[in-house]
mmCIF file of C-alpha atoms in Angstrom:
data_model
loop_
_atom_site.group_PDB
_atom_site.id
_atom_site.type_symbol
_atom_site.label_atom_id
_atom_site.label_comp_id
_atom_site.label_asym_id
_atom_site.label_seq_id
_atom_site.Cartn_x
_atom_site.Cartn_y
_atom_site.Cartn_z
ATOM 1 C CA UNK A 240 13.738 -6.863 -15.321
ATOM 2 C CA UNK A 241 13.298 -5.382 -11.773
ATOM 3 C CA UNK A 242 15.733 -2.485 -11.248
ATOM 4 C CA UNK A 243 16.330 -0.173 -8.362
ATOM 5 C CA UNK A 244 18.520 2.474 -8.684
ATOM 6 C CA UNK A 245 20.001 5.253 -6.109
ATOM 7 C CA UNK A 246 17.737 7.345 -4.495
ATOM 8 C CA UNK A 247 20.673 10.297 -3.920
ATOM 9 C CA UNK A 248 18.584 12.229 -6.924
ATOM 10 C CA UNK A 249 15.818 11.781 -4.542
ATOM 11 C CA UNK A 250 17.289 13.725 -1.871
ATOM 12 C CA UNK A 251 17.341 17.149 -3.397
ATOM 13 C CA UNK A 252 13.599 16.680 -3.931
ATOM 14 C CA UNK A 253 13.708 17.390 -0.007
ATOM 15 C CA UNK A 254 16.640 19.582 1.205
ATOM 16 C CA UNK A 255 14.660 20.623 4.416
ATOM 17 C CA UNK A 256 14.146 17.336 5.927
ATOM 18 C CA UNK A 257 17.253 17.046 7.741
ATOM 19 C CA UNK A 258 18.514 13.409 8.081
ATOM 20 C CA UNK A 259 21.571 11.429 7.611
ATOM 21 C CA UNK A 260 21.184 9.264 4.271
ATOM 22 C CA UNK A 261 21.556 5.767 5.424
ATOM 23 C CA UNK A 262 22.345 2.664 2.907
ATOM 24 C CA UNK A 263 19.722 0.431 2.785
ATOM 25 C CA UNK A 264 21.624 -2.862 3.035
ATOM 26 C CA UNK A 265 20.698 -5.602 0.272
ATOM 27 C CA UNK A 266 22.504 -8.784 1.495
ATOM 28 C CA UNK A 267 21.152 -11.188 2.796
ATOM 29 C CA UNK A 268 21.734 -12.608 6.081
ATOM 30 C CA UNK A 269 21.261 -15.656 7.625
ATOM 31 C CA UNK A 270 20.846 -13.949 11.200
ATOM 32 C CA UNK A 271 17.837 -11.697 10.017
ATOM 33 C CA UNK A 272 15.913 -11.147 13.249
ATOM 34 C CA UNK A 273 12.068 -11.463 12.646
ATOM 35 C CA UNK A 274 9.524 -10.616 14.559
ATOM 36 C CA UNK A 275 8.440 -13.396 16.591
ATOM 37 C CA UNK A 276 4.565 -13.045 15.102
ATOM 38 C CA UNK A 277 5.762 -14.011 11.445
ATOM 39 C CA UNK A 278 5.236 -17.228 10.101
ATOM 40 C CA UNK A 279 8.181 -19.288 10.037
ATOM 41 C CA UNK A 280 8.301 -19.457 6.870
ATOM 42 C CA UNK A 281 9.740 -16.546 6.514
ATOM 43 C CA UNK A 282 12.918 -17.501 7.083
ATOM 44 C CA UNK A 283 13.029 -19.087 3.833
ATOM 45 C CA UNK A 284 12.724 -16.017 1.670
ATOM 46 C CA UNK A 285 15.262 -15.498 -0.122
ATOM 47 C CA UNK A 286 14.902 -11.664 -1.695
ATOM 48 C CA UNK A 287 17.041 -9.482 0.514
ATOM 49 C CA UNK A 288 14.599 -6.663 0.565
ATOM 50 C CA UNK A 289 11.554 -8.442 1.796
ATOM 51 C CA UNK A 290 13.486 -9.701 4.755
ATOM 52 C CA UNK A 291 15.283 -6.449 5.923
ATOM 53 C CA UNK A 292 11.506 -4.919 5.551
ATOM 54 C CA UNK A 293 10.498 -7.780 7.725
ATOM 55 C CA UNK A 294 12.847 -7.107 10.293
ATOM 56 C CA UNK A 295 11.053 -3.858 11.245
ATOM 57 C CA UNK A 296 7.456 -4.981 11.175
ATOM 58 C CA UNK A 297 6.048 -4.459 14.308
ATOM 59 C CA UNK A 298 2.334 -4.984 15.824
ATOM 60 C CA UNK A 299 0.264 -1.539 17.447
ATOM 61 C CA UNK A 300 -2.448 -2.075 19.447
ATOM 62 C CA UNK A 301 -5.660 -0.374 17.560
ATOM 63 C CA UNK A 302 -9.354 0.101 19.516
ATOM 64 C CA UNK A 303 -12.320 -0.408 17.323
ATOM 65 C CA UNK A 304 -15.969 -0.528 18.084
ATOM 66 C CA UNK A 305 -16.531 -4.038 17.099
ATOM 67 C CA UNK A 306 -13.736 -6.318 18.878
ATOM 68 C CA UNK A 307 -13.393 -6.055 22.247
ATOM 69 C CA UNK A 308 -10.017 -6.035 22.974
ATOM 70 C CA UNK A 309 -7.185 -3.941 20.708
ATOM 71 C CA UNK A 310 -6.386 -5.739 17.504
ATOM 72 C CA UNK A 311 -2.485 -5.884 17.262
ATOM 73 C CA UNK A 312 -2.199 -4.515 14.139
ATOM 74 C CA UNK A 313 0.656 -4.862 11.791
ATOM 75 C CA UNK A 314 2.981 -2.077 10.264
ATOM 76 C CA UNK A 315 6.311 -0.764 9.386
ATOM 77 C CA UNK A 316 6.796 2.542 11.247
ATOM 78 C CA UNK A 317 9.312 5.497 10.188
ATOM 79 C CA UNK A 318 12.408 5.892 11.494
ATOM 80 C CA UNK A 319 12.524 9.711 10.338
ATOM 81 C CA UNK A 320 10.115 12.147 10.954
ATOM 82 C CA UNK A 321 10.143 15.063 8.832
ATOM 83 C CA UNK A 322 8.541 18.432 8.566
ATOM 84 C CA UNK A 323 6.690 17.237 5.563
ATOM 85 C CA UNK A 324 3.511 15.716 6.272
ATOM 86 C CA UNK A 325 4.015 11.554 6.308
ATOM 87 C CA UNK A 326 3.266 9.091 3.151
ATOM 88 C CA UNK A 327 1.320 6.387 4.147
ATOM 89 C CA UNK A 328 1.169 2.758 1.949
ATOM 90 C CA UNK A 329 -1.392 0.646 1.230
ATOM 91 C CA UNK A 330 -1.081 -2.602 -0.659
ATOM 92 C CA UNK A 331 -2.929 -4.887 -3.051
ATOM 93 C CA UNK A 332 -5.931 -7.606 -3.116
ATOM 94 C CA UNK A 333 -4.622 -10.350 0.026
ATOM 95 C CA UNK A 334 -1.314 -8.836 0.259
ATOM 96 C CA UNK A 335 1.125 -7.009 2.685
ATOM 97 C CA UNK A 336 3.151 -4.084 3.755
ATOM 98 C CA UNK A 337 5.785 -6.545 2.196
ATOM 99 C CA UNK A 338 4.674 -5.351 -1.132
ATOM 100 C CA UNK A 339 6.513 -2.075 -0.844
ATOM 101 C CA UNK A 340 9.789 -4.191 -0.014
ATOM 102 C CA UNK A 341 11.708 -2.124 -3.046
ATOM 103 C CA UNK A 342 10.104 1.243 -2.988
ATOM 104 C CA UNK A 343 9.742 1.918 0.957
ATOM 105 C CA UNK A 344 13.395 2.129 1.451
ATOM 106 C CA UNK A 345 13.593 4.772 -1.745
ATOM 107 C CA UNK A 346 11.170 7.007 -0.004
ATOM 108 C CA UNK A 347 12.621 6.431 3.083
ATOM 109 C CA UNK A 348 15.804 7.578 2.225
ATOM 110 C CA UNK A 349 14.980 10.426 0.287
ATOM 111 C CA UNK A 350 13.607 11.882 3.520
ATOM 112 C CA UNK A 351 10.072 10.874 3.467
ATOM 113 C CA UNK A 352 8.336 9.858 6.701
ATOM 114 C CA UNK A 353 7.280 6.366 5.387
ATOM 115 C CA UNK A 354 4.307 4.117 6.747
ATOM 116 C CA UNK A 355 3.262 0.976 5.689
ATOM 117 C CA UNK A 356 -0.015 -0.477 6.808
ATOM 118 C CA UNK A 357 -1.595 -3.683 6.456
ATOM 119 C CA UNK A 358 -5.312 -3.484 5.512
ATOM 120 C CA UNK A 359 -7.400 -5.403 8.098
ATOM 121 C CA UNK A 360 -7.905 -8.413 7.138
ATOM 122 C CA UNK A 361 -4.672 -9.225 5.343
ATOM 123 C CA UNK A 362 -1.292 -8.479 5.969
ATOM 124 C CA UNK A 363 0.551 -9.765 9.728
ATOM 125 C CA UNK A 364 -2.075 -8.174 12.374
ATOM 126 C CA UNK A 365 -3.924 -10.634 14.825
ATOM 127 C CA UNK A 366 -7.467 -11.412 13.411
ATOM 128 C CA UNK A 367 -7.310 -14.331 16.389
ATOM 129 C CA UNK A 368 -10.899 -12.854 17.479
ATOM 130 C CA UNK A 369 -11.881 -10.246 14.537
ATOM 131 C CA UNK A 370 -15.081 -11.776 13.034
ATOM 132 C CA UNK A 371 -15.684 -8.987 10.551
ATOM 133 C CA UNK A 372 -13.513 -7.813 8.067
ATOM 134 C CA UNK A 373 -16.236 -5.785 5.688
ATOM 135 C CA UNK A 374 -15.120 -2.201 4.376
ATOM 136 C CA UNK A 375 -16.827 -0.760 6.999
ATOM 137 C CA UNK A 376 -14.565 -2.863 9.392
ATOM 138 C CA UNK A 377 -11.054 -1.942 7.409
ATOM 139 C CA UNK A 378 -12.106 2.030 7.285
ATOM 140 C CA UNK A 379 -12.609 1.923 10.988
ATOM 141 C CA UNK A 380 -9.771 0.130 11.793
ATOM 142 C CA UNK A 381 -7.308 2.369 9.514
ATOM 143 C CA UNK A 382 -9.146 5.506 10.789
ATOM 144 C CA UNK A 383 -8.039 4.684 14.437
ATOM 145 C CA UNK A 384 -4.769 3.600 13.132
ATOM 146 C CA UNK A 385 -4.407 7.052 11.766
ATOM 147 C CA UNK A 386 -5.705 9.017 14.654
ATOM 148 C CA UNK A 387 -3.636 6.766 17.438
ATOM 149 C CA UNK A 388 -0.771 7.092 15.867
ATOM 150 C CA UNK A 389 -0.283 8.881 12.366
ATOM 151 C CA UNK A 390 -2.457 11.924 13.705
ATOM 152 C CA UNK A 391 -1.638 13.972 11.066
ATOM 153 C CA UNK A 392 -3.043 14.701 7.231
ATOM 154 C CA UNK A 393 -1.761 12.297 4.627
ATOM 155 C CA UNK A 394 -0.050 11.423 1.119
ATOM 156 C CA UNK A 395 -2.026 7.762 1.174
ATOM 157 C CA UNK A 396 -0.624 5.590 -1.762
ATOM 158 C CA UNK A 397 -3.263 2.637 -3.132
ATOM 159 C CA UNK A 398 -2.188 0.176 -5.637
ATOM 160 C CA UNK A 399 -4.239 -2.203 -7.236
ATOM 161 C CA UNK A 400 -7.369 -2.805 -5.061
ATOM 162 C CA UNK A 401 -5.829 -0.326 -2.560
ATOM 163 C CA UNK A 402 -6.742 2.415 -4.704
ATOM 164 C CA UNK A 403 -10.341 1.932 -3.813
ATOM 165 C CA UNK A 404 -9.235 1.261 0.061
ATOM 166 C CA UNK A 405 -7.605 4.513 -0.424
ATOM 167 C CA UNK A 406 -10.698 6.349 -2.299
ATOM 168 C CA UNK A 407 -13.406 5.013 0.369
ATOM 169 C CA UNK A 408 -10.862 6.374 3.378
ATOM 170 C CA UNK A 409 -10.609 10.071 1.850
ATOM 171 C CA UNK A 410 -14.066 10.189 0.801
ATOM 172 C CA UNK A 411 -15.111 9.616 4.631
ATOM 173 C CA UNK A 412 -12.397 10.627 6.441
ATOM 174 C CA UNK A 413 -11.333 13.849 4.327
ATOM 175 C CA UNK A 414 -9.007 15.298 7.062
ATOM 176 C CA UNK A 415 -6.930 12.190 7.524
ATOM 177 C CA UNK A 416 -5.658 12.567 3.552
ATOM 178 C CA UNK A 417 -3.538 15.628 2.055
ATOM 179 C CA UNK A 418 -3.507 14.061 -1.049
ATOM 180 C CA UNK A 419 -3.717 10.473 -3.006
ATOM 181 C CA UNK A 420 -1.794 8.419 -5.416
ATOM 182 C CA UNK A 421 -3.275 5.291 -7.078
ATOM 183 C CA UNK A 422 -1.041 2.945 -9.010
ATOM 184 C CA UNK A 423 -3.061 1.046 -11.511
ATOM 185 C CA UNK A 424 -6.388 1.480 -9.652
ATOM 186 C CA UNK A 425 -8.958 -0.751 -9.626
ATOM 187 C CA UNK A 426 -11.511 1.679 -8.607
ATOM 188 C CA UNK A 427 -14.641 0.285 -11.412
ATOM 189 C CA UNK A 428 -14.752 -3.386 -10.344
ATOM 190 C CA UNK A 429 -18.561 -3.703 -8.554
ATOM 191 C CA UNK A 430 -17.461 -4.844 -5.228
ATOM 192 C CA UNK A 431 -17.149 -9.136 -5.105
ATOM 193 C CA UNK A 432 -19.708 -9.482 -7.322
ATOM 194 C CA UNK A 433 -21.544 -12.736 -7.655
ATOM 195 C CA UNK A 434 -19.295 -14.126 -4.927
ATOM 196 C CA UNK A 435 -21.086 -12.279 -2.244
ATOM 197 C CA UNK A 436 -24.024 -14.945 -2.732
ATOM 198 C CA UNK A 437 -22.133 -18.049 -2.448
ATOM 199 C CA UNK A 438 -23.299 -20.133 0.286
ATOM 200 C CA UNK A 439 -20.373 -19.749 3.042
ATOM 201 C CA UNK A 440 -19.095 -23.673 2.062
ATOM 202 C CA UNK A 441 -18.496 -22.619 -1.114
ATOM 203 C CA UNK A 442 -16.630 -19.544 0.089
ATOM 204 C CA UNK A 443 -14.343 -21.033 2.150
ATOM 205 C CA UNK A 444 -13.737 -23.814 -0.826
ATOM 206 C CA UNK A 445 -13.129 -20.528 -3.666
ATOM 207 C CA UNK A 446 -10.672 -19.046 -0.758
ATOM 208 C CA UNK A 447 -8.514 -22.490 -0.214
ATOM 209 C CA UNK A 448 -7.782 -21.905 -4.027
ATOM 210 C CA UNK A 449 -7.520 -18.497 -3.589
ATOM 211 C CA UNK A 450 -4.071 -19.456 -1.736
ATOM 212 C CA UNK A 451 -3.364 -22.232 -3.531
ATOM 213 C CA UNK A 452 0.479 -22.226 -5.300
ATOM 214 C CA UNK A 453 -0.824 -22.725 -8.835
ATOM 215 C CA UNK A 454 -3.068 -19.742 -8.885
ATOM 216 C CA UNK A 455 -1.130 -17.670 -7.189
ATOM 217 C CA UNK A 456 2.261 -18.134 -9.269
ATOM 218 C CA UNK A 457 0.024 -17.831 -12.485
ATOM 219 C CA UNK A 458 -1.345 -14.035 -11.052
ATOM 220 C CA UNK A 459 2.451 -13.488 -10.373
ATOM 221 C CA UNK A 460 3.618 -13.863 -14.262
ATOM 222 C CA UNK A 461 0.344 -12.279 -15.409
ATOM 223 C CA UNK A 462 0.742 -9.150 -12.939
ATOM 224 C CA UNK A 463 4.952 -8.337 -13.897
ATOM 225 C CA UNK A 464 6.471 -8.020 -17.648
ATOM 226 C CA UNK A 465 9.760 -10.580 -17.448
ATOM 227 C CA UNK A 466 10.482 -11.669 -14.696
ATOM 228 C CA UNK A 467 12.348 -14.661 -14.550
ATOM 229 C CA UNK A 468 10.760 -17.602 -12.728
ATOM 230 C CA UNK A 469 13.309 -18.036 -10.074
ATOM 231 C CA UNK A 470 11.958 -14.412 -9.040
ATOM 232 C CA UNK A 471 8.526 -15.462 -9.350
ATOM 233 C CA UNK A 472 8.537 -18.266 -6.952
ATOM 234 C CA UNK A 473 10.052 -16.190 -4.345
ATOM 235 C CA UNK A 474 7.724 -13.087 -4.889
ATOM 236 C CA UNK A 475 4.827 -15.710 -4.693
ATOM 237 C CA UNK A 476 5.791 -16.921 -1.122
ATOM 238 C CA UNK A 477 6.300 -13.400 0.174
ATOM 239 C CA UNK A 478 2.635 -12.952 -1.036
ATOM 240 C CA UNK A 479 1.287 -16.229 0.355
ATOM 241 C CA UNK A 480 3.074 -15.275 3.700
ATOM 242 C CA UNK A 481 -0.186 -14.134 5.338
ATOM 243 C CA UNK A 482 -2.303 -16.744 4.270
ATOM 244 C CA UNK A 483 -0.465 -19.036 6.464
ATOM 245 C CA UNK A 484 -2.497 -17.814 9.399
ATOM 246 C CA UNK A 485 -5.580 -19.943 10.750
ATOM 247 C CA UNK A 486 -7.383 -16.742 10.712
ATOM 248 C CA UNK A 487 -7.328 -15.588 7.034
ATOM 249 C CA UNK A 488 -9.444 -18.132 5.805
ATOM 250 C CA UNK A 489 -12.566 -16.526 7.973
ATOM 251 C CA UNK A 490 -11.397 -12.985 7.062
ATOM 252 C CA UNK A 491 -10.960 -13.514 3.599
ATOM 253 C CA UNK A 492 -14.810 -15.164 3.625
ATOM 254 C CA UNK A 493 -15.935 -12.106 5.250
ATOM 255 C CA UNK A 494 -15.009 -10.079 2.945
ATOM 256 C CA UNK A 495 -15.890 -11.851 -0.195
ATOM 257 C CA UNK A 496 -19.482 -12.370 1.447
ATOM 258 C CA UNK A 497 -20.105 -8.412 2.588
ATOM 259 C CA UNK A 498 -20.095 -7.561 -1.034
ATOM 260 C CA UNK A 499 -16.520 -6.153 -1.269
ATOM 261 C CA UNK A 500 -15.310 -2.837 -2.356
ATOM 262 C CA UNK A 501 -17.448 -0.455 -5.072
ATOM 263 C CA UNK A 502 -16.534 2.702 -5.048
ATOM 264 C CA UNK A 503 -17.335 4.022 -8.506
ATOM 265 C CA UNK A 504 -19.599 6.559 -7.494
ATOM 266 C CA UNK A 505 -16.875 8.185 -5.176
ATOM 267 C CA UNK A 506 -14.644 8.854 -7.443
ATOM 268 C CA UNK A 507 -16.258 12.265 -8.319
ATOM 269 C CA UNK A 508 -16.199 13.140 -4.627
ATOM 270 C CA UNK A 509 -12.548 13.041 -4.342
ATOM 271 C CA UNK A 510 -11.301 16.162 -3.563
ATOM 272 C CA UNK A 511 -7.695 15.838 -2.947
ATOM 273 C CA UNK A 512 -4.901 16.165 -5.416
ATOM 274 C CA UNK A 513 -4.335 12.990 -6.914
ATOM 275 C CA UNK A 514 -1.201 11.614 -8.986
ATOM 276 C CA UNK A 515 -2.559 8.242 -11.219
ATOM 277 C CA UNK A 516 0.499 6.007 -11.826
ATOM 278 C CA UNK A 517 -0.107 3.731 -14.332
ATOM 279 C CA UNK A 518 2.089 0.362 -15.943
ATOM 280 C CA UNK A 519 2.317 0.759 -19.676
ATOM 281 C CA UNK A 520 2.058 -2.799 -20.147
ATOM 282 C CA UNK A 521 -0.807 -3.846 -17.098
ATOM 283 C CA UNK A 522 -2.109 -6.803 -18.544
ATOM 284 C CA UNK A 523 -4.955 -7.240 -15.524
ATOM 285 C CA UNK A 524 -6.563 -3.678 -15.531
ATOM 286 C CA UNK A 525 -6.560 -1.817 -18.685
ATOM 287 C CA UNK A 526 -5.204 2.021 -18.866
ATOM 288 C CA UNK A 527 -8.142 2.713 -20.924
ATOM 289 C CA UNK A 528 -9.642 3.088 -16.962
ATOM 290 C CA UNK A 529 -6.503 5.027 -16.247
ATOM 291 C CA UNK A 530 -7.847 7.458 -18.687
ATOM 292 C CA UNK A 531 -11.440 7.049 -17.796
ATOM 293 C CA UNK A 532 -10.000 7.533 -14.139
ATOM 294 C CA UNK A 533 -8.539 10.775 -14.982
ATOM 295 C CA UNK A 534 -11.133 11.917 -16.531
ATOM 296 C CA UNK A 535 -13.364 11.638 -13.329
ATOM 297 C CA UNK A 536 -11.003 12.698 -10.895
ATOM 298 C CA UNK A 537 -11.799 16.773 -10.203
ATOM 299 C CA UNK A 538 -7.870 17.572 -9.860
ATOM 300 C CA UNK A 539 -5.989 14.607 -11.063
ATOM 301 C CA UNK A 540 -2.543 14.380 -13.070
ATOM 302 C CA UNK A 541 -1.461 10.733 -14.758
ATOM 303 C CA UNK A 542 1.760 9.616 -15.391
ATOM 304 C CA UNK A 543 2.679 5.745 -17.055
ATOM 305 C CA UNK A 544 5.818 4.212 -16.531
ATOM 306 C CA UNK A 545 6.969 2.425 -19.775
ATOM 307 C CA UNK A 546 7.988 -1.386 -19.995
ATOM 308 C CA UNK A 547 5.823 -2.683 -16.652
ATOM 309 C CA UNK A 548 2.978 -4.479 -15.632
ATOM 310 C CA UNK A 549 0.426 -4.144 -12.869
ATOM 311 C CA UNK A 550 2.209 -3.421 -9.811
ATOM 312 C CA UNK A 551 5.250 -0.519 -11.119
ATOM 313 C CA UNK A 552 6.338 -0.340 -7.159
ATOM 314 C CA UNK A 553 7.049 -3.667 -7.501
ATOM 315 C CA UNK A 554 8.507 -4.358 -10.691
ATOM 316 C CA UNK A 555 10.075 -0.714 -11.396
ATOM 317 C CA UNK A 556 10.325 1.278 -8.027
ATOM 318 C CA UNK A 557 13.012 3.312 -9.063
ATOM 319 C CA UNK A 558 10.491 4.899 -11.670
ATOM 320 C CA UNK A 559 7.644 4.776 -8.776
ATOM 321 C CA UNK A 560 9.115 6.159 -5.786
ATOM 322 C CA UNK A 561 10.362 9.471 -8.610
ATOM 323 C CA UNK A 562 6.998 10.017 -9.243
ATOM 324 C CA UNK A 563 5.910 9.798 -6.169
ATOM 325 C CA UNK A 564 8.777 12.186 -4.273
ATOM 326 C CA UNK A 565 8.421 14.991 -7.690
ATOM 327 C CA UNK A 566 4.447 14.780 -6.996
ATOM 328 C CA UNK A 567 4.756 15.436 -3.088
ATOM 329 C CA UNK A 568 7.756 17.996 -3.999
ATOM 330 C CA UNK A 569 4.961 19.933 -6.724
ATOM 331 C CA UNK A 570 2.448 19.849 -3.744
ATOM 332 C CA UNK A 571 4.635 21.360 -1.064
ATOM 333 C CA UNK A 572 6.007 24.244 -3.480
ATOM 334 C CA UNK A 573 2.058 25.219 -4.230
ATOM 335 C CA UNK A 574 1.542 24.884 -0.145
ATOM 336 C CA UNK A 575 4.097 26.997 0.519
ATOM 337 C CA UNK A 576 3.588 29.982 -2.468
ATOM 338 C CA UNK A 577 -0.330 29.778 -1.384
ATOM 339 C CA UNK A 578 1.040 30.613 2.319
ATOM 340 C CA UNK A 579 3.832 33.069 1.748
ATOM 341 C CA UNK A 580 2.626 36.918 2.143
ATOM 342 C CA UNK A 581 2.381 39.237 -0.613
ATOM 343 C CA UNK A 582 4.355 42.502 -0.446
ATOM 344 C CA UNK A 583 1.945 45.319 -0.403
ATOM 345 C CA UNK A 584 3.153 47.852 -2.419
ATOM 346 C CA UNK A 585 2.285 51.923 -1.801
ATOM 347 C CA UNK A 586 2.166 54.538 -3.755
#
């Protein structure tokens, strides 16, 4: 059973970020302004979190090397800014910034300068004219994201297949990323395997099931430990949201056909502090590869939350968004007792 709890425990965690608590408002309204970009199916979600996150998803024009013009790319920007350096989201596999619907408003008001980025290539940017959507592609386009806008070092969260978005960004782009959290990584998987040599007919045919309601509601009850179905079929059109745009199709291809993520031999060249967050009860990646994970990571820590399945900031972000705010909390103490001077003492 999804919970979410009070985040006033939260707010100790940050006593120098100095902002008014604000309630994050549940109900749902009928007058929900969207952006004007979002499908119109939107307005028949009914989960009162997704749509208030909706209402503040905004498009930034981003310059990369390989379109022409900016791509109008889709996030949810802070409304704080804090003294502490900003936590940045990833999501999931063909997903959204809508993923963090229950934990981004935790983080947020616990004092947290909160992104949330869609991944090129999924999520609510315009692809109208983006023919690539390799890695290559995404870790240029969050790069510039990140200098244009974020401009300074990092807590960047992965979950699921964003744990390897996130590993491939801080291998490259060290400087961009303070430190990392992955949530039920899936950091061993070689890339899109076999599907990478499909013919591009067959692609496109794999990717029309890829959205299709079936699959996608039997990935929901296989991801999340009971929830109830009435849940599920809402949860499954927030994450078929994206799909509704001509362009996915051709990104999706792209990226199936460019070979996909593998990022197994990075791991060891991870050098930032990492917290692994793991779902007792993850019935699509085993923790056995949360241990394996920790293991490989130089100066990792891993913590499971009992009772949950694949995606914990999902289905318990109460439990996620503590980790997350004690972890950043541990790293700032060590910052700051690295950089206070020592009393010299004479004789």
């Amino acid at each position: 059973m999804l919970t979410l709890t009070s985040a006033s425990s939260a707010l100790t965690l940050f006593p120098e970020c100095k902002t008014q608590r604000r309630r994050f408002s549940i109900s749902a309204a009928a007058d929900d302004k969207f952006p004007s970009f979002l499908p119109k199916q939107m307005e028949e979600i009914k989960d009162p979190f997704a749509r208030k996150l909706a209402t503040r998803i905004e498009r930034l024009p981003v310059n990369v090397s390989f379109s022409e013009k900016s791509i109008m790319s889709s996030c949810v920007k802070p409304l704080i800014q804090s003294n502490q350096n900003p936590v940045v989201l990833l999501h999931s596999f063909d997903s959204s910034c809508l993923e963090w619907r229950y934990t981004f408003p935790l983080l947020e008001e616990a004092g947290l300068e909160t992104w949330a980025i869609d991944i090129l290539g999924w999520g609510f940017s315009n692809l109208e004219r983006i023919k690539s959507c390799d890695v290559a592609s995404k870790r240029e386009h969050f790069y510039q994201l990140w200098k244009s806008y974020i401009k300074r070092p990092m807590t960047l969260v992965g979950p699921s297949l964003g744990a390897a978005v996130a590993v491939d960004f801080a291998v490259n782009h060290p400087e961009a990323v303070e430190n990392l959290v992955l949530i039920d990584a899936s950091v061993y998987a070689e890339g899109t395997g076999n599907l990478a040599k499909l013919p591009r007919a067959v692609a496109y045919a794999g990717v029309s099931i890829l959205k299709s309601f079936p699959l996608r509601l039997y990935t929901t009850f296989l991801a999340f430990k009971g929830v109830s179905f009435d849940t599920g079929l809402d949860w499954v059109n927030i994450g078929k949201l994206h799909c509704l745009y001509p362009w996915w199709e051709d990104a999706t291809v792209s990226f199936m056909i460019s070979g996909g993520y593998n990022v197994s031999r990075q791991i060891d060249q991870v050098m930032q502090k990492t917290l692994i967050i793991w779902g007792e009860d993850d019935q699509i990646i085993s923790n056995k590869l949360a241990v394996r994970l920790h293991c490989e990571l130089p100066n990792s820590n891993i913590r499971q939350i009992p009772d949950c399945g694949h995606l914990p900031h999902v289905e318990k972000p109460d439990s996620a968004a503590r980790l997350i705010l004690e972890f950043m909390q541990n790293h700032s103490c060590q910052k700051k007792a690295q950089l206070a001077p020592t009393e010299e003492v004479v004789y």
